[in-house]
mmCIF file of N, CA and C in Angstrom:
data_model
loop_
_atom_site.group_PDB
_atom_site.id
_atom_site.type_symbol
_atom_site.label_atom_id
_atom_site.label_comp_id
_atom_site.label_asym_id
_atom_site.label_seq_id
_atom_site.Cartn_x
_atom_site.Cartn_y
_atom_site.Cartn_z
ATOM 1 N N MET A 1 11.929 6.058 -27.692
ATOM 2 C CA MET A 1 11.574 5.106 -26.669
ATOM 3 C C MET A 1 11.740 5.708 -25.275
ATOM 4 N N ALA A 2 12.628 6.670 -25.158
ATOM 5 C CA ALA A 2 12.965 7.236 -23.850
ATOM 6 C C ALA A 2 11.749 7.794 -23.110
ATOM 7 N N LYS A 3 10.813 8.384 -23.811
ATOM 8 C CA LYS A 3 9.655 8.972 -23.150
ATOM 9 C C LYS A 3 8.567 7.939 -22.866
ATOM 10 N N LEU A 4 8.693 6.768 -23.465
ATOM 11 C CA LEU A 4 7.664 5.745 -23.305
ATOM 12 C C LEU A 4 7.906 4.808 -22.129
ATOM 13 N N VAL A 5 9.177 4.593 -21.807
ATOM 14 C CA VAL A 5 9.515 3.631 -20.749
ATOM 15 C C VAL A 5 10.472 4.244 -19.736
ATOM 16 N N ASP A 6 10.537 3.629 -18.570
ATOM 17 C CA ASP A 6 11.469 4.070 -17.535
ATOM 18 C C ASP A 6 12.910 3.874 -18.002
ATOM 19 N N LYS A 7 13.791 4.658 -17.428
ATOM 20 C CA LYS A 7 15.193 4.719 -17.847
ATOM 21 C C LYS A 7 15.857 3.345 -17.973
ATOM 22 N N LYS A 8 15.630 2.450 -17.026
ATOM 23 C CA LYS A 8 16.326 1.162 -17.059
ATOM 24 C C LYS A 8 15.863 0.257 -18.201
ATOM 25 N N TYR A 9 14.781 0.621 -18.879
ATOM 26 C CA TYR A 9 14.269 -0.176 -19.994
ATOM 27 C C TYR A 9 14.552 0.460 -21.362
ATOM 28 N N GLU A 10 15.151 1.639 -21.373
ATOM 29 C CA GLU A 10 15.365 2.388 -22.614
ATOM 30 C C GLU A 10 16.191 1.650 -23.660
ATOM 31 N N SER A 11 17.101 0.801 -23.246
ATOM 32 C CA SER A 11 17.976 0.114 -24.200
ATOM 33 C C SER A 11 17.344 -1.154 -24.784
ATOM 34 N N MET A 12 16.176 -1.509 -24.310
ATOM 35 C CA MET A 12 15.523 -2.729 -24.787
ATOM 36 C C MET A 12 14.848 -2.498 -26.133
ATOM 37 N N SER A 13 14.812 -3.538 -26.936
ATOM 38 C CA SER A 13 14.118 -3.477 -28.225
ATOM 39 C C SER A 13 12.609 -3.561 -27.979
ATOM 40 N N PRO A 14 11.816 -3.140 -28.958
ATOM 41 C CA PRO A 14 10.364 -3.277 -28.796
ATOM 42 C C PRO A 14 9.945 -4.724 -28.496
ATOM 43 N N LYS A 15 10.587 -5.683 -29.133
ATOM 44 C CA LYS A 15 10.255 -7.090 -28.884
ATOM 45 C C LYS A 15 10.555 -7.464 -27.433
ATOM 46 N N GLU A 16 11.685 -7.008 -26.915
ATOM 47 C CA GLU A 16 12.032 -7.268 -25.517
ATOM 48 C C GLU A 16 11.057 -6.571 -24.570
ATOM 49 N N LEU A 17 10.644 -5.365 -24.933
ATOM 50 C CA LEU A 17 9.721 -4.616 -24.084
ATOM 51 C C LEU A 17 8.362 -5.298 -23.964
ATOM 52 N N MET A 18 7.965 -6.045 -24.964
ATOM 53 C CA MET A 18 6.687 -6.754 -24.891
ATOM 54 C C MET A 18 6.656 -7.719 -23.701
ATOM 55 N N ALA A 19 7.816 -8.229 -23.304
ATOM 56 C CA ALA A 19 7.904 -9.152 -22.167
ATOM 57 C C ALA A 19 8.211 -8.443 -20.849
ATOM 58 N N ALA A 20 8.447 -7.142 -20.906
ATOM 59 C CA ALA A 20 8.769 -6.370 -19.703
ATOM 60 C C ALA A 20 7.505 -6.139 -18.874
ATOM 61 N N PRO A 21 7.673 -5.947 -17.583
ATOM 62 C CA PRO A 21 6.500 -5.675 -16.742
ATOM 63 C C PRO A 21 5.833 -4.366 -17.148
ATOM 64 N N VAL A 22 4.538 -4.314 -16.964
ATOM 65 C CA VAL A 22 3.784 -3.121 -17.358
ATOM 66 C C VAL A 22 4.282 -1.882 -16.611
ATOM 67 N N ALA A 23 4.868 -2.067 -15.429
ATOM 68 C CA ALA A 23 5.425 -0.943 -14.669
ATOM 69 C C ALA A 23 6.633 -0.326 -15.362
ATOM 70 N N ALA A 24 7.143 -0.956 -16.407
ATOM 71 C CA ALA A 24 8.246 -0.377 -17.182
ATOM 72 C C ALA A 24 7.787 0.846 -17.973
ATOM 73 N N LEU A 25 6.500 0.958 -18.212
ATOM 74 C CA LEU A 25 5.967 2.116 -18.933
ATOM 75 C C LEU A 25 6.066 3.364 -18.066
ATOM 76 N N SER A 26 6.494 4.455 -18.661
ATOM 77 C CA SER A 26 6.582 5.719 -17.926
ATOM 78 C C SER A 26 5.222 6.075 -17.347
ATOM 79 N N GLY A 27 5.210 6.395 -16.082
ATOM 80 C CA GLY A 27 3.982 6.817 -15.431
ATOM 81 C C GLY A 27 3.156 5.695 -14.828
ATOM 82 N N VAL A 28 3.556 4.442 -15.042
ATOM 83 C CA VAL A 28 2.834 3.313 -14.455
ATOM 84 C C VAL A 28 3.603 2.854 -13.216
ATOM 85 N N SER A 29 2.996 3.017 -12.070
ATOM 86 C CA SER A 29 3.649 2.639 -10.809
ATOM 87 C C SER A 29 3.502 1.139 -10.562
ATOM 88 N N ASP A 30 4.233 0.649 -9.585
ATOM 89 C CA ASP A 30 4.087 -0.755 -9.194
ATOM 90 C C ASP A 30 2.663 -1.026 -8.707
ATOM 91 N N ALA A 31 2.079 -0.064 -8.012
ATOM 92 C CA ALA A 31 0.700 -0.216 -7.533
ATOM 93 C C ALA A 31 -0.272 -0.273 -8.709
ATOM 94 N N ASP A 32 -0.041 0.567 -9.721
ATOM 95 C CA ASP A 32 -0.873 0.533 -10.929
ATOM 96 C C ASP A 32 -0.757 -0.828 -11.609
ATOM 97 N N ALA A 33 0.475 -1.311 -11.725
ATOM 98 C CA ALA A 33 0.724 -2.605 -12.363
ATOM 99 C C ALA A 33 0.033 -3.722 -11.589
ATOM 100 N N ASP A 34 0.077 -3.646 -10.265
ATOM 101 C CA ASP A 34 -0.582 -4.656 -9.440
ATOM 102 C C ASP A 34 -2.092 -4.620 -9.647
ATOM 103 N N ALA A 35 -2.646 -3.422 -9.762
ATOM 104 C CA ALA A 35 -4.088 -3.293 -9.994
ATOM 105 C C ALA A 35 -4.479 -3.881 -11.350
ATOM 106 N N LEU A 36 -3.672 -3.639 -12.379
ATOM 107 C CA LEU A 36 -3.943 -4.219 -13.699
ATOM 108 C C LEU A 36 -3.878 -5.741 -13.652
ATOM 109 N N LYS A 37 -2.915 -6.253 -12.898
ATOM 110 C CA LYS A 37 -2.769 -7.708 -12.763
ATOM 111 C C LYS A 37 -3.987 -8.308 -12.061
ATOM 112 N N LYS A 38 -4.403 -7.678 -10.965
ATOM 113 C CA LYS A 38 -5.541 -8.193 -10.203
ATOM 114 C C LYS A 38 -6.848 -8.088 -10.985
ATOM 115 N N ALA A 39 -7.052 -6.978 -11.660
ATOM 116 C CA ALA A 39 -8.318 -6.751 -12.356
ATOM 117 C C ALA A 39 -8.423 -7.491 -13.684
ATOM 118 N N PHE A 40 -7.320 -7.536 -14.433
ATOM 119 C CA PHE A 40 -7.391 -8.045 -15.804
ATOM 120 C C PHE A 40 -6.369 -9.124 -16.141
ATOM 121 N N GLY A 41 -5.523 -9.505 -15.195
ATOM 122 C CA GLY A 41 -4.495 -10.503 -15.468
ATOM 123 C C GLY A 41 -3.358 -9.990 -16.326
ATOM 124 N N ILE A 42 -3.212 -8.667 -16.397
ATOM 125 C CA ILE A 42 -2.173 -8.042 -17.226
ATOM 126 C C ILE A 42 -0.883 -7.946 -16.423
ATOM 127 N N LYS A 43 0.177 -8.609 -16.926
ATOM 128 C CA LYS A 43 1.468 -8.605 -16.238
ATOM 129 C C LYS A 43 2.554 -7.902 -17.041
ATOM 130 N N THR A 44 2.467 -7.958 -18.356
ATOM 131 C CA THR A 44 3.524 -7.414 -19.211
ATOM 132 C C THR A 44 2.972 -6.350 -20.149
ATOM 133 N N ILE A 45 3.885 -5.621 -20.779
ATOM 134 C CA ILE A 45 3.474 -4.639 -21.785
ATOM 135 C C ILE A 45 2.737 -5.348 -22.917
ATOM 136 N N GLY A 46 3.203 -6.531 -23.275
ATOM 137 C CA GLY A 46 2.527 -7.313 -24.314
ATOM 138 C C GLY A 46 1.109 -7.684 -23.923
ATOM 139 N N ASP A 47 0.922 -8.090 -22.671
ATOM 140 C CA ASP A 47 -0.427 -8.405 -22.187
ATOM 141 C C ASP A 47 -1.333 -7.185 -22.317
ATOM 142 N N LEU A 48 -0.819 -6.024 -21.942
ATOM 143 C CA LEU A 48 -1.597 -4.792 -22.025
ATOM 144 C C LEU A 48 -1.930 -4.462 -23.469
ATOM 145 N N ALA A 49 -0.932 -4.566 -24.338
ATOM 146 C CA ALA A 49 -1.131 -4.236 -25.753
ATOM 147 C C ALA A 49 -2.170 -5.132 -26.413
ATOM 148 N N LYS A 50 -2.235 -6.375 -25.970
ATOM 149 C CA LYS A 50 -3.143 -7.349 -26.586
ATOM 150 C C LYS A 50 -4.447 -7.529 -25.815
ATOM 151 N N SER A 51 -4.625 -6.757 -24.772
ATOM 152 C CA SER A 51 -5.822 -6.861 -23.945
ATOM 153 C C SER A 51 -7.074 -6.551 -24.755
ATOM 154 N N LYS A 52 -8.103 -7.364 -24.559
ATOM 155 C CA LYS A 52 -9.351 -7.125 -25.285
ATOM 156 C C LYS A 52 -9.962 -5.778 -24.896
ATOM 157 N N TYR A 53 -9.690 -5.318 -23.698
ATOM 158 C CA TYR A 53 -10.232 -4.037 -23.252
ATOM 159 C C TYR A 53 -9.529 -2.867 -23.939
ATOM 160 N N VAL A 54 -8.219 -2.973 -24.084
ATOM 161 C CA VAL A 54 -7.465 -1.936 -24.791
ATOM 162 C C VAL A 54 -7.858 -1.933 -26.260
ATOM 163 N N THR A 55 -7.978 -3.119 -26.844
ATOM 164 C CA THR A 55 -8.377 -3.230 -28.247
ATOM 165 C C THR A 55 -9.754 -2.614 -28.464
ATOM 166 N N ALA A 56 -10.693 -2.896 -27.572
ATOM 167 C CA ALA A 56 -12.039 -2.335 -27.684
ATOM 168 C C ALA A 56 -12.019 -0.818 -27.550
ATOM 169 N N ALA A 57 -11.264 -0.303 -26.588
ATOM 170 C CA ALA A 57 -11.177 1.148 -26.392
ATOM 171 C C ALA A 57 -10.564 1.829 -27.610
ATOM 172 N N GLN A 58 -9.537 1.219 -28.205
ATOM 173 C CA GLN A 58 -8.917 1.786 -29.404
ATOM 174 C C GLN A 58 -9.896 1.780 -30.574
ATOM 175 N N ALA A 59 -10.671 0.719 -30.713
ATOM 176 C CA ALA A 59 -11.658 0.643 -31.794
ATOM 177 C C ALA A 59 -12.724 1.719 -31.629
ATOM 178 N N ILE A 60 -13.218 1.896 -30.414
ATOM 179 C CA ILE A 60 -14.220 2.929 -30.149
ATOM 180 C C ILE A 60 -13.648 4.306 -30.441
ATOM 181 N N SER A 61 -12.419 4.549 -30.035
ATOM 182 C CA SER A 61 -11.767 5.834 -30.290
ATOM 183 C C SER A 61 -11.633 6.096 -31.785
ATOM 184 N N ALA A 62 -11.218 5.078 -32.534
ATOM 185 C CA ALA A 62 -11.062 5.235 -33.983
ATOM 186 C C ALA A 62 -12.405 5.517 -34.645
ATOM 187 N N LEU A 63 -13.449 4.826 -34.219
ATOM 188 C CA LEU A 63 -14.780 5.063 -34.779
ATOM 189 C C LEU A 63 -15.271 6.465 -34.438
ATOM 190 N N ALA A 64 -15.027 6.910 -33.216
ATOM 191 C CA ALA A 64 -15.448 8.250 -32.798
ATOM 192 C C ALA A 64 -14.752 9.329 -33.617
ATOM 193 N N ASP A 65 -13.512 9.082 -34.004
ATOM 194 C CA ASP A 65 -12.770 10.051 -34.815
ATOM 195 C C ASP A 65 -13.369 10.220 -36.202
ATOM 196 N N HIS A 66 -14.149 9.240 -36.639
ATOM 197 C CA HIS A 66 -14.706 9.278 -37.993
ATOM 198 C C HIS A 66 -16.203 9.567 -38.009
ATOM 199 N N GLU A 67 -16.756 9.995 -36.897
ATOM 200 C CA GLU A 67 -18.182 10.350 -36.850
ATOM 201 C C GLU A 67 -18.391 11.746 -37.373
#
């Protein structure tokens, strides 16, 4: 988990992280998080994980791997 989230979130369980702000992810700045919120209404890691755009991108990637 240490490489996935910022230090202050490392002790949280995956379930707890789903409710954490998207800026808790390593490499996601507050400005990035604000842009995701404004563009797509994404506020938490859970929102990002369940986003229809992320789901679509993952599906396209999986299909491309099998071409």
